[in-house]
Coordinates of C-alpha atoms and ligand atoms in Angstrom, one line a residue:
M1 CA -0.3 0.2 0.0
V2 CA 1.2 3.6 -0.5
N3 CA 1.4 5.0 3.0
K4 CA 0.7 9.2 3.2
M5 CA 4.4 9.3 3.1
N6 CA 4.6 8.6 0.0
N7 CA 6.2 5.4 0.1
F8 CA 5.6 2.3 -1.4
Q9 CA 5.9 -0.8 -2.4
A10 CA 8.3 -2.4 -5.6
M11 CA 10.3 -5.0 -6.4
V12 CA 14.4 -4.5 -6.7
L13 CA 17.5 -5.7 -8.6
D14 CA 20.8 -4.9 -7.7
K15 CA 24.5 -5.9 -7.7
V16 CA 26.5 -6.4 -4.7
N17 CA 30.3 -7.5 -5.0
D18 CA 28.6 -8.7 -8.4
Q19 CA 25.9 -11.5 -6.1
S20 CA 22.5 -10.4 -7.8
K21 CA 20.3 -9.9 -5.5
L22 CA 16.3 -9.3 -5.6
E23 CA 13.9 -8.4 -3.0
I24 CA 10.7 -6.4 -2.5
K25 CA 11.6 -3.0 -1.0
Q26 CA 10.3 -0.3 0.4
L27 CA 10.5 3.2 -1.7
S28 CA 10.3 6.8 -1.7
M29 CA 9.1 9.2 -4.5
D30 CA 12.8 9.9 -3.9
D31 CA 14.3 7.0 -5.4
L32 CA 12.0 7.6 -8.4
P33 CA 14.3 8.9 -11.4
E34 CA 14.0 11.6 -13.0
A35 CA 11.2 11.7 -15.9
E36 CA 7.8 13.5 -16.9
V37 CA 5.0 11.5 -15.9
T38 CA 4.8 9.9 -12.4
I39 CA 1.9 6.7 -12.6
R40 CA 0.0 4.8 -9.5
V41 CA 1.0 1.5 -11.1
A42 CA -2.7 -0.9 -11.2
Y43 CA -1.0 -3.9 -13.1
S44 CA 1.4 -5.4 -14.4
S45 CA 2.3 -8.3 -15.9
V46 CA 5.2 -11.1 -16.3
N47 CA 7.0 -11.9 -19.6
F48 CA 9.3 -14.6 -20.6
K49 CA 11.9 -10.9 -20.9
D50 CA 10.9 -10.6 -17.2
G51 CA 12.1 -13.6 -16.0
A52 CA 15.3 -13.1 -17.9
V53 CA 15.9 -9.6 -16.3
A54 CA 15.0 -11.0 -12.3
I55 CA 16.8 -14.2 -12.5
Q56 CA 19.4 -14.9 -15.2
N57 CA 20.2 -10.5 -15.2
N58 CA 20.1 -10.4 -18.9
F59 CA 19.1 -7.0 -20.7
V60 CA 19.9 -5.2 -17.7
T61 CA 21.8 -1.7 -18.1
S62 CA 21.8 -0.3 -14.6
Y63 CA 21.6 -1.3 -10.7
P64 CA 19.6 -0.9 -8.4
L65 CA 16.8 -1.6 -11.2
V66 CA 12.7 -2.2 -10.6
P67 CA 12.1 -4.7 -12.5
G68 CA 8.7 -5.2 -14.8
I69 CA 9.0 -4.6 -18.7
D70 CA 4.9 -3.6 -18.6
L71 CA 2.4 -1.3 -16.5
A72 CA -0.6 0.4 -16.9
G73 CA -2.4 2.7 -13.8
T74 CA -3.2 6.3 -13.6
V75 CA -1.0 9.5 -13.8
L76 CA -0.1 10.6 -10.2
D77 CA 1.4 14.0 -11.8
S78 CA 2.4 14.9 -14.9
K79 CA 5.5 17.5 -16.2
D80 CA 4.0 17.3 -19.7
E81 CA 0.8 18.7 -21.0
R82 CA -0.4 15.3 -23.1
F83 CA -1.1 13.7 -19.5
T84 CA -2.9 14.9 -16.8
I85 CA -3.8 14.2 -13.8
G86 CA -6.7 11.1 -13.6
D87 CA -5.7 9.7 -16.8
E88 CA -5.1 5.7 -17.3
V89 CA -2.0 5.2 -19.3
I90 CA 0.0 1.8 -20.1
V91 CA 3.7 1.8 -20.8
T92 CA 5.3 -0.9 -22.2
S93 CA 8.9 -1.2 -24.2
Y94 CA 11.8 0.9 -24.6
K95 CA 14.4 0.7 -21.5
L96 CA 11.2 0.3 -19.3
G97 CA 12.4 -2.6 -16.5
T98 CA 15.2 -3.1 -18.6
G99 CA 17.1 0.5 -18.0
H100 CA 14.8 2.7 -16.2
F101 CA 12.5 1.7 -13.5
G102 CA 9.5 -0.1 -14.4
G103 CA 6.5 -2.0 -13.3
F104 CA 6.8 -4.3 -10.4
S105 CA 6.5 -1.3 -8.3
E106 CA 3.5 0.9 -7.0
I107 CA 4.4 3.9 -8.2
A108 CA 6.5 4.0 -11.4
R109 CA 7.6 7.4 -13.4
V110 CA 9.2 7.3 -17.2
P111 CA 9.5 9.8 -19.8
A112 CA 6.4 10.8 -21.9
E113 CA 7.3 9.7 -24.8
W114 CA 7.3 6.2 -23.4
V115 CA 3.8 6.9 -21.9
V116 CA 0.4 5.3 -24.5
P117 CA -3.8 6.6 -23.6
L118 CA -5.5 3.8 -22.1
P119 CA -7.1 2.6 -25.8
K120 CA -11.3 2.5 -25.9
G121 CA -12.5 -0.8 -25.3
L122 CA -9.7 -2.3 -22.5
S123 CA -10.0 -1.9 -18.9
L124 CA -6.3 -1.4 -17.4
K125 CA -6.7 -5.1 -16.7
E126 CA -7.0 -6.2 -19.7
S127 CA -4.4 -4.2 -21.0
M128 CA -2.2 -5.8 -18.7
I129 CA -3.3 -8.8 -19.3
L130 CA -2.1 -8.1 -22.8
G131 CA 1.2 -6.3 -22.0
T132 CA 4.0 -6.7 -23.8
A133 CA 3.4 -10.7 -25.4
G134 CA -0.4 -9.3 -26.7
F135 CA 1.1 -6.5 -28.2
T136 CA 3.8 -8.7 -29.9
A137 CA 0.7 -11.4 -30.6
A138 CA -1.1 -8.1 -32.3
L139 CA 1.6 -6.7 -34.3
A140 CA 2.6 -10.0 -35.7
V141 CA -1.2 -10.7 -36.8
Q142 CA -1.1 -7.5 -38.3
R143 CA 2.4 -8.1 -40.2
L144 CA 0.9 -11.4 -41.8
E145 CA -2.0 -9.4 -42.9
D146 CA 0.3 -6.2 -44.6
N147 CA 2.1 -9.5 -46.6
D148 CA -1.0 -10.7 -47.8
L149 CA -2.4 -13.3 -45.3
E150 CA -6.7 -13.8 -45.4
P151 CA -8.0 -16.8 -43.4
S152 CA -8.5 -18.2 -46.7
D153 CA -5.2 -19.2 -47.5
G154 CA -5.4 -22.4 -44.8
P155 CA -4.3 -23.0 -41.3
I156 CA -2.1 -21.2 -39.8
L157 CA 1.1 -22.0 -37.4
V158 CA 1.1 -21.0 -34.0
A159 CA 4.3 -21.9 -31.8
G160 CA 5.3 -22.2 -28.0
A161 CA 0.9 -22.0 -27.9
T162 CA 0.4 -21.9 -24.3
G163 CA 2.9 -19.1 -23.6
G164 CA 2.0 -15.6 -23.5
V165 CA 2.8 -14.4 -26.9
G166 CA 1.5 -17.5 -28.2
S167 CA -1.9 -18.0 -26.4
I168 CA -3.5 -14.1 -27.6
A169 CA -2.3 -15.5 -30.9
V170 CA -3.9 -18.3 -30.8
N171 CA -7.2 -16.4 -29.7
I172 CA -6.8 -13.6 -32.1
L173 CA -6.5 -15.4 -35.1
A174 CA -9.2 -17.9 -34.3
K175 CA -11.5 -15.2 -34.1
K176 CA -10.8 -13.6 -37.1
G177 CA -11.5 -16.5 -38.7
Y178 CA -8.3 -18.5 -39.0
D179 CA -7.9 -22.2 -38.9
V180 CA -5.3 -22.2 -36.2
V181 CA -3.0 -25.4 -35.6
A182 CA -1.5 -24.8 -32.2
S183 CA 2.0 -26.6 -31.6
T184 CA 2.6 -27.2 -27.6
G185 CA 5.5 -29.3 -25.3
K186 CA 2.0 -29.0 -22.8
L187 CA 0.0 -31.8 -24.6
D188 CA -2.3 -32.4 -21.4
Q189 CA -3.4 -28.9 -22.5
E190 CA -5.1 -28.9 -25.3
E191 CA -8.4 -28.5 -23.8
Y192 CA -7.1 -25.0 -22.7
L193 CA -6.0 -24.8 -26.6
Q194 CA -9.0 -25.4 -27.9
G195 CA -10.6 -23.3 -25.4
L196 CA -8.8 -19.8 -27.1
G197 CA -10.3 -21.7 -30.6
A198 CA -7.2 -23.8 -31.7
K199 CA -8.8 -25.9 -35.1
Q200 CA -5.5 -28.6 -34.7
I201 CA -3.4 -29.1 -31.5
I202 CA 0.7 -30.9 -32.0
H203 CA 3.5 -31.6 -30.6
R204 CA 6.0 -28.8 -30.7
N205 CA 8.9 -32.0 -31.5
E206 CA 6.6 -33.2 -34.8
I207 CA 8.0 -28.9 -35.6
I208 CA 11.8 -29.0 -35.1
D209 CA 13.8 -29.7 -37.8
S210 CA 16.5 -32.8 -37.7
D211 CA 17.6 -33.1 -40.2
N212 CA 18.5 -29.4 -42.0
K213 CA 16.0 -30.3 -45.4
P214 CA 15.5 -27.3 -47.3
L215 CA 11.7 -27.8 -48.3
R216 CA 9.4 -29.9 -47.3
E217 CA 5.6 -30.7 -48.0
E218 CA 3.8 -27.0 -48.2
K219 CA 1.7 -27.2 -45.2
W220 CA 1.4 -23.3 -43.9
A221 CA -0.7 -20.4 -45.4
G222 CA 1.3 -18.3 -42.4
A223 CA 3.3 -18.7 -38.8
I224 CA 3.8 -16.8 -35.7
D225 CA 6.8 -18.0 -33.9
P226 CA 8.0 -16.8 -30.2
V227 CA 10.3 -20.2 -30.4
G228 CA 12.6 -19.6 -33.1
G229 CA 15.6 -22.0 -33.8
K230 CA 15.5 -25.4 -35.1
T231 CA 11.7 -24.8 -34.8
L232 CA 11.9 -22.0 -36.9
Q233 CA 14.3 -23.5 -39.3
Y234 CA 11.0 -26.4 -39.9
I235 CA 8.7 -23.5 -39.8
L236 CA 10.6 -21.6 -43.1
S237 CA 10.9 -25.1 -44.9
T238 CA 6.8 -26.3 -44.6
L239 CA 5.7 -23.1 -45.8
K240 CA 3.3 -22.2 -48.5
Y241 CA 3.9 -20.8 -52.0
G242 CA 4.6 -17.0 -51.2
A243 CA 3.7 -17.6 -46.9
S244 CA 4.7 -15.8 -44.7
A245 CA 6.5 -16.5 -40.9
A246 CA 6.2 -13.6 -38.0
T247 CA 9.9 -14.1 -35.8
C248 CA 9.1 -12.8 -32.2
G249 CA 10.8 -15.1 -29.8
F250 CA 13.5 -17.3 -28.7
T251 CA 12.8 -19.7 -26.6
G252 CA 13.6 -23.1 -28.4
G253 CA 17.0 -21.4 -29.1
T254 CA 18.9 -17.8 -31.0
E255 CA 20.5 -20.0 -33.6
I256 CA 19.2 -21.1 -37.0
S257 CA 20.9 -23.0 -39.9
T258 CA 18.9 -22.5 -43.0
T259 CA 19.2 -21.9 -47.2
V260 CA 18.0 -19.7 -50.2
F261 CA 15.5 -21.6 -50.8
P262 CA 12.2 -21.5 -49.1
H263 CA 12.5 -17.7 -50.3
I264 CA 13.8 -18.3 -54.1
S265 CA 12.0 -21.5 -54.6
R266 CA 8.8 -20.9 -52.9
G267 CA 8.8 -16.5 -52.4
V268 CA 8.1 -17.3 -48.5
N269 CA 8.7 -14.0 -46.7
W270 CA 10.6 -14.6 -43.0
L271 CA 9.6 -11.3 -41.2
G272 CA 10.9 -10.1 -38.3
I273 CA 8.5 -8.6 -35.4
D274 CA 10.0 -6.2 -32.4
S275 CA 7.6 -4.6 -30.1
V276 CA 10.6 -2.6 -28.4
E277 CA 11.3 0.0 -31.0
C278 CA 8.4 -0.1 -32.5
P279 CA 7.0 3.5 -33.7
M280 CA 4.8 5.4 -31.4
E281 CA 2.2 5.4 -34.2
K282 CA 2.4 2.1 -35.2
R283 CA 2.4 1.6 -31.4
L284 CA -1.1 3.5 -30.8
E285 CA -2.3 2.0 -33.7
I286 CA -2.1 -1.5 -32.1
W287 CA -3.4 -1.0 -29.3
N288 CA -6.2 0.9 -30.4
R289 CA -6.8 -2.3 -32.9
L290 CA -6.2 -4.5 -29.4
G291 CA -9.0 -2.3 -27.7
N292 CA -11.4 -3.4 -31.0
D293 CA -11.2 -6.2 -33.1
L294 CA -8.0 -8.0 -32.5
K295 CA -9.3 -8.0 -28.9
P296 CA -9.0 -11.5 -27.6
T297 CA -13.0 -13.4 -27.0
T298 CA -11.6 -14.5 -24.1
F299 CA -9.9 -12.8 -21.1
T300 CA -10.5 -16.2 -19.0
E301 CA -9.1 -17.3 -15.5
E302 CA -7.7 -20.3 -17.6
M303 CA -5.4 -17.9 -19.5
V304 CA -5.2 -15.3 -16.6
N305 CA -3.4 -16.1 -13.2
E306 CA -3.1 -12.9 -11.1
I307 CA -0.6 -12.5 -8.5
S308 CA 0.8 -10.6 -6.1
L309 CA 4.6 -9.2 -5.8
K310 CA 5.4 -11.3 -3.7
E311 CA 4.4 -14.4 -5.5
L312 CA 6.4 -12.7 -8.2
P313 CA 10.0 -14.6 -7.4
E314 CA 8.6 -18.2 -7.7
V315 CA 6.4 -16.9 -11.3
L316 CA 9.7 -15.2 -12.9
A317 CA 11.8 -18.8 -12.3
A318 CA 9.0 -21.1 -14.0
I319 CA 8.0 -18.6 -16.9
L320 CA 12.1 -19.9 -17.7
E321 CA 11.8 -23.0 -17.7
G322 CA 8.6 -22.7 -20.0
K323 CA 6.3 -23.5 -17.2
V324 CA 3.7 -21.4 -16.8
R325 CA 0.7 -21.1 -19.2
G326 CA -1.3 -17.8 -20.2
R327 CA -1.0 -14.2 -18.9
T328 CA 0.5 -13.9 -15.1
L329 CA -1.1 -10.3 -14.2
V330 CA 0.8 -8.5 -11.1
K331 CA -2.1 -6.8 -8.3
L332 CA -0.4 -4.0 -7.6
Ligands
NAP1 N1 10.2 -9.5 -30.4 C1 9.7 -8.7 -29.2 O1 8.7 -8.1 -29.8 C2 9.0 -10.0 -28.3 C3 7.9 -9.3 -27.5 C4 7.8 -10.3 -26.9 C5 8.3 -11.4 -26.6 N2 9.4 -11.9 -27.3 C6 9.8 -13.0 -26.8 O2 9.1 -14.0 -27.6 C7 9.0 -15.5 -26.6 C8 7.9 -15.5 -25.7 O3 7.7 -14.6 -24.5 P1 6.5 -15.3 -23.8 O4 6.0 -13.6 -23.3 O5 5.3 -15.8 -24.7 O6 7.1 -16.2 -23.0 P2 6.2 -17.3 -22.6 O7 5.3 -17.0 -22.1 O8 7.3 -18.2 -21.1 O9 6.1 -18.1 -23.5 C9 6.7 -19.2 -24.2 C10 6.4 -20.2 -24.8 O10 7.6 -21.2 -25.2 C11 7.8 -22.5 -25.1 N3 8.6 -23.1 -25.1 C12 9.6 -22.6 -23.9 N4 10.7 -23.6 -23.3 C13 10.8 -24.0 -25.1 C14 11.6 -25.0 -25.3 N5 12.9 -25.6 -25.0 N6 11.6 -25.2 -27.4 C15 10.2 -25.0 -27.6 N7 9.2 -24.6 -27.2 C16 9.8 -23.8 -25.9 C17 6.5 -22.9 -24.6 O11 5.2 -23.3 -25.1 P3 5.0 -24.6 -25.4 O12 4.7 -25.6 -23.9 O13 3.5 -24.2 -25.3 O14 5.6 -25.4 -26.4 C18 6.4 -21.5 -23.5 O15 5.0 -21.5 -23.0 C19 10.5 -14.8 -25.5 O16 11.6 -15.9 -26.4 C20 10.5 -13.5 -25.6 O17 11.8 -13.2 -25.6 C21 9.6 -11.2 -28.2

């Protein structure tokens, strides 16, 4: 709770004598970085990157740090005329939670250039059920459609389907009328994935390239891939003529070995998806679509696990092991 002295709770990552330390601490307003917009955070969320920051100290550019790459809340104070007290806002991306105090905190202070007004059609809670994972899934869907994907083209593959990006991608695509094939390492989650709208569920081992074949049977009219590595190799070799794969992650590996053949023999597109430096004009467009035609149909208990700051360390470790299903919302 924020008290009368304006002290508040936050998760702090620090490095002392080369040892990293992650703890819930009481901070004061003076501990926050200099910036224009001060926000009472209502919700944050847990993404794979948060695990990488908090547990492995990857992506961290300064200590001490409040992790949390997502936040949504209400403006308490603004030195920028674009925002006034009481505005509901979202902040994700840039250096939030990697080089600037982030969302695992009851209060945050951020540059005005990073702040997105809460779009029509979303509550603060829904915006953080989506968070960076949902934003990235929507960015990938839009890129595929910008490259001519239509529901009548055939099945769309979503890899890492029970994860954050995967779950929301499955649901958005199903809502838009696509036939979604969901690939997962968790076959006991068939019912969950069907509930999100997947037509077919396959084991992730079926979409791993084990023999470096450049081309195989044409299967997918498109793919969203948060997994990378040998999964991406397989996807590129099985896309239909002229189809596209949207690559957004690396939970299965960062390195890939492929050939030019999918591109020069089948005209397939390998699309890169980046949420962090996405320009503000496009960012606003995607958030507005997330409150409108790309809004998931399901924000159910199956997809969302709500936790407090105290429960965060356990989830941050679990997400790195691929053990988290759907989205974890952090209530502040
Ligand atoms: N480009 C961007 O701007 C951007 C934005 C957001 C996220 N990302 C990246 O996208 C990826 C997913 O993020 P997320 O927050 O959705 O993570 P997440 O919730 O942990 O989901 C990742 C899913 O990948 C699958 N997976 C995990 N380990 C795997 C392995 N060793 N081999 C194959 N599959 C594995 C699991 O799904 P199943 O058990 O269902 O197979 C897991 O649930 C991460 O690499 C993240 O850094 C990038």
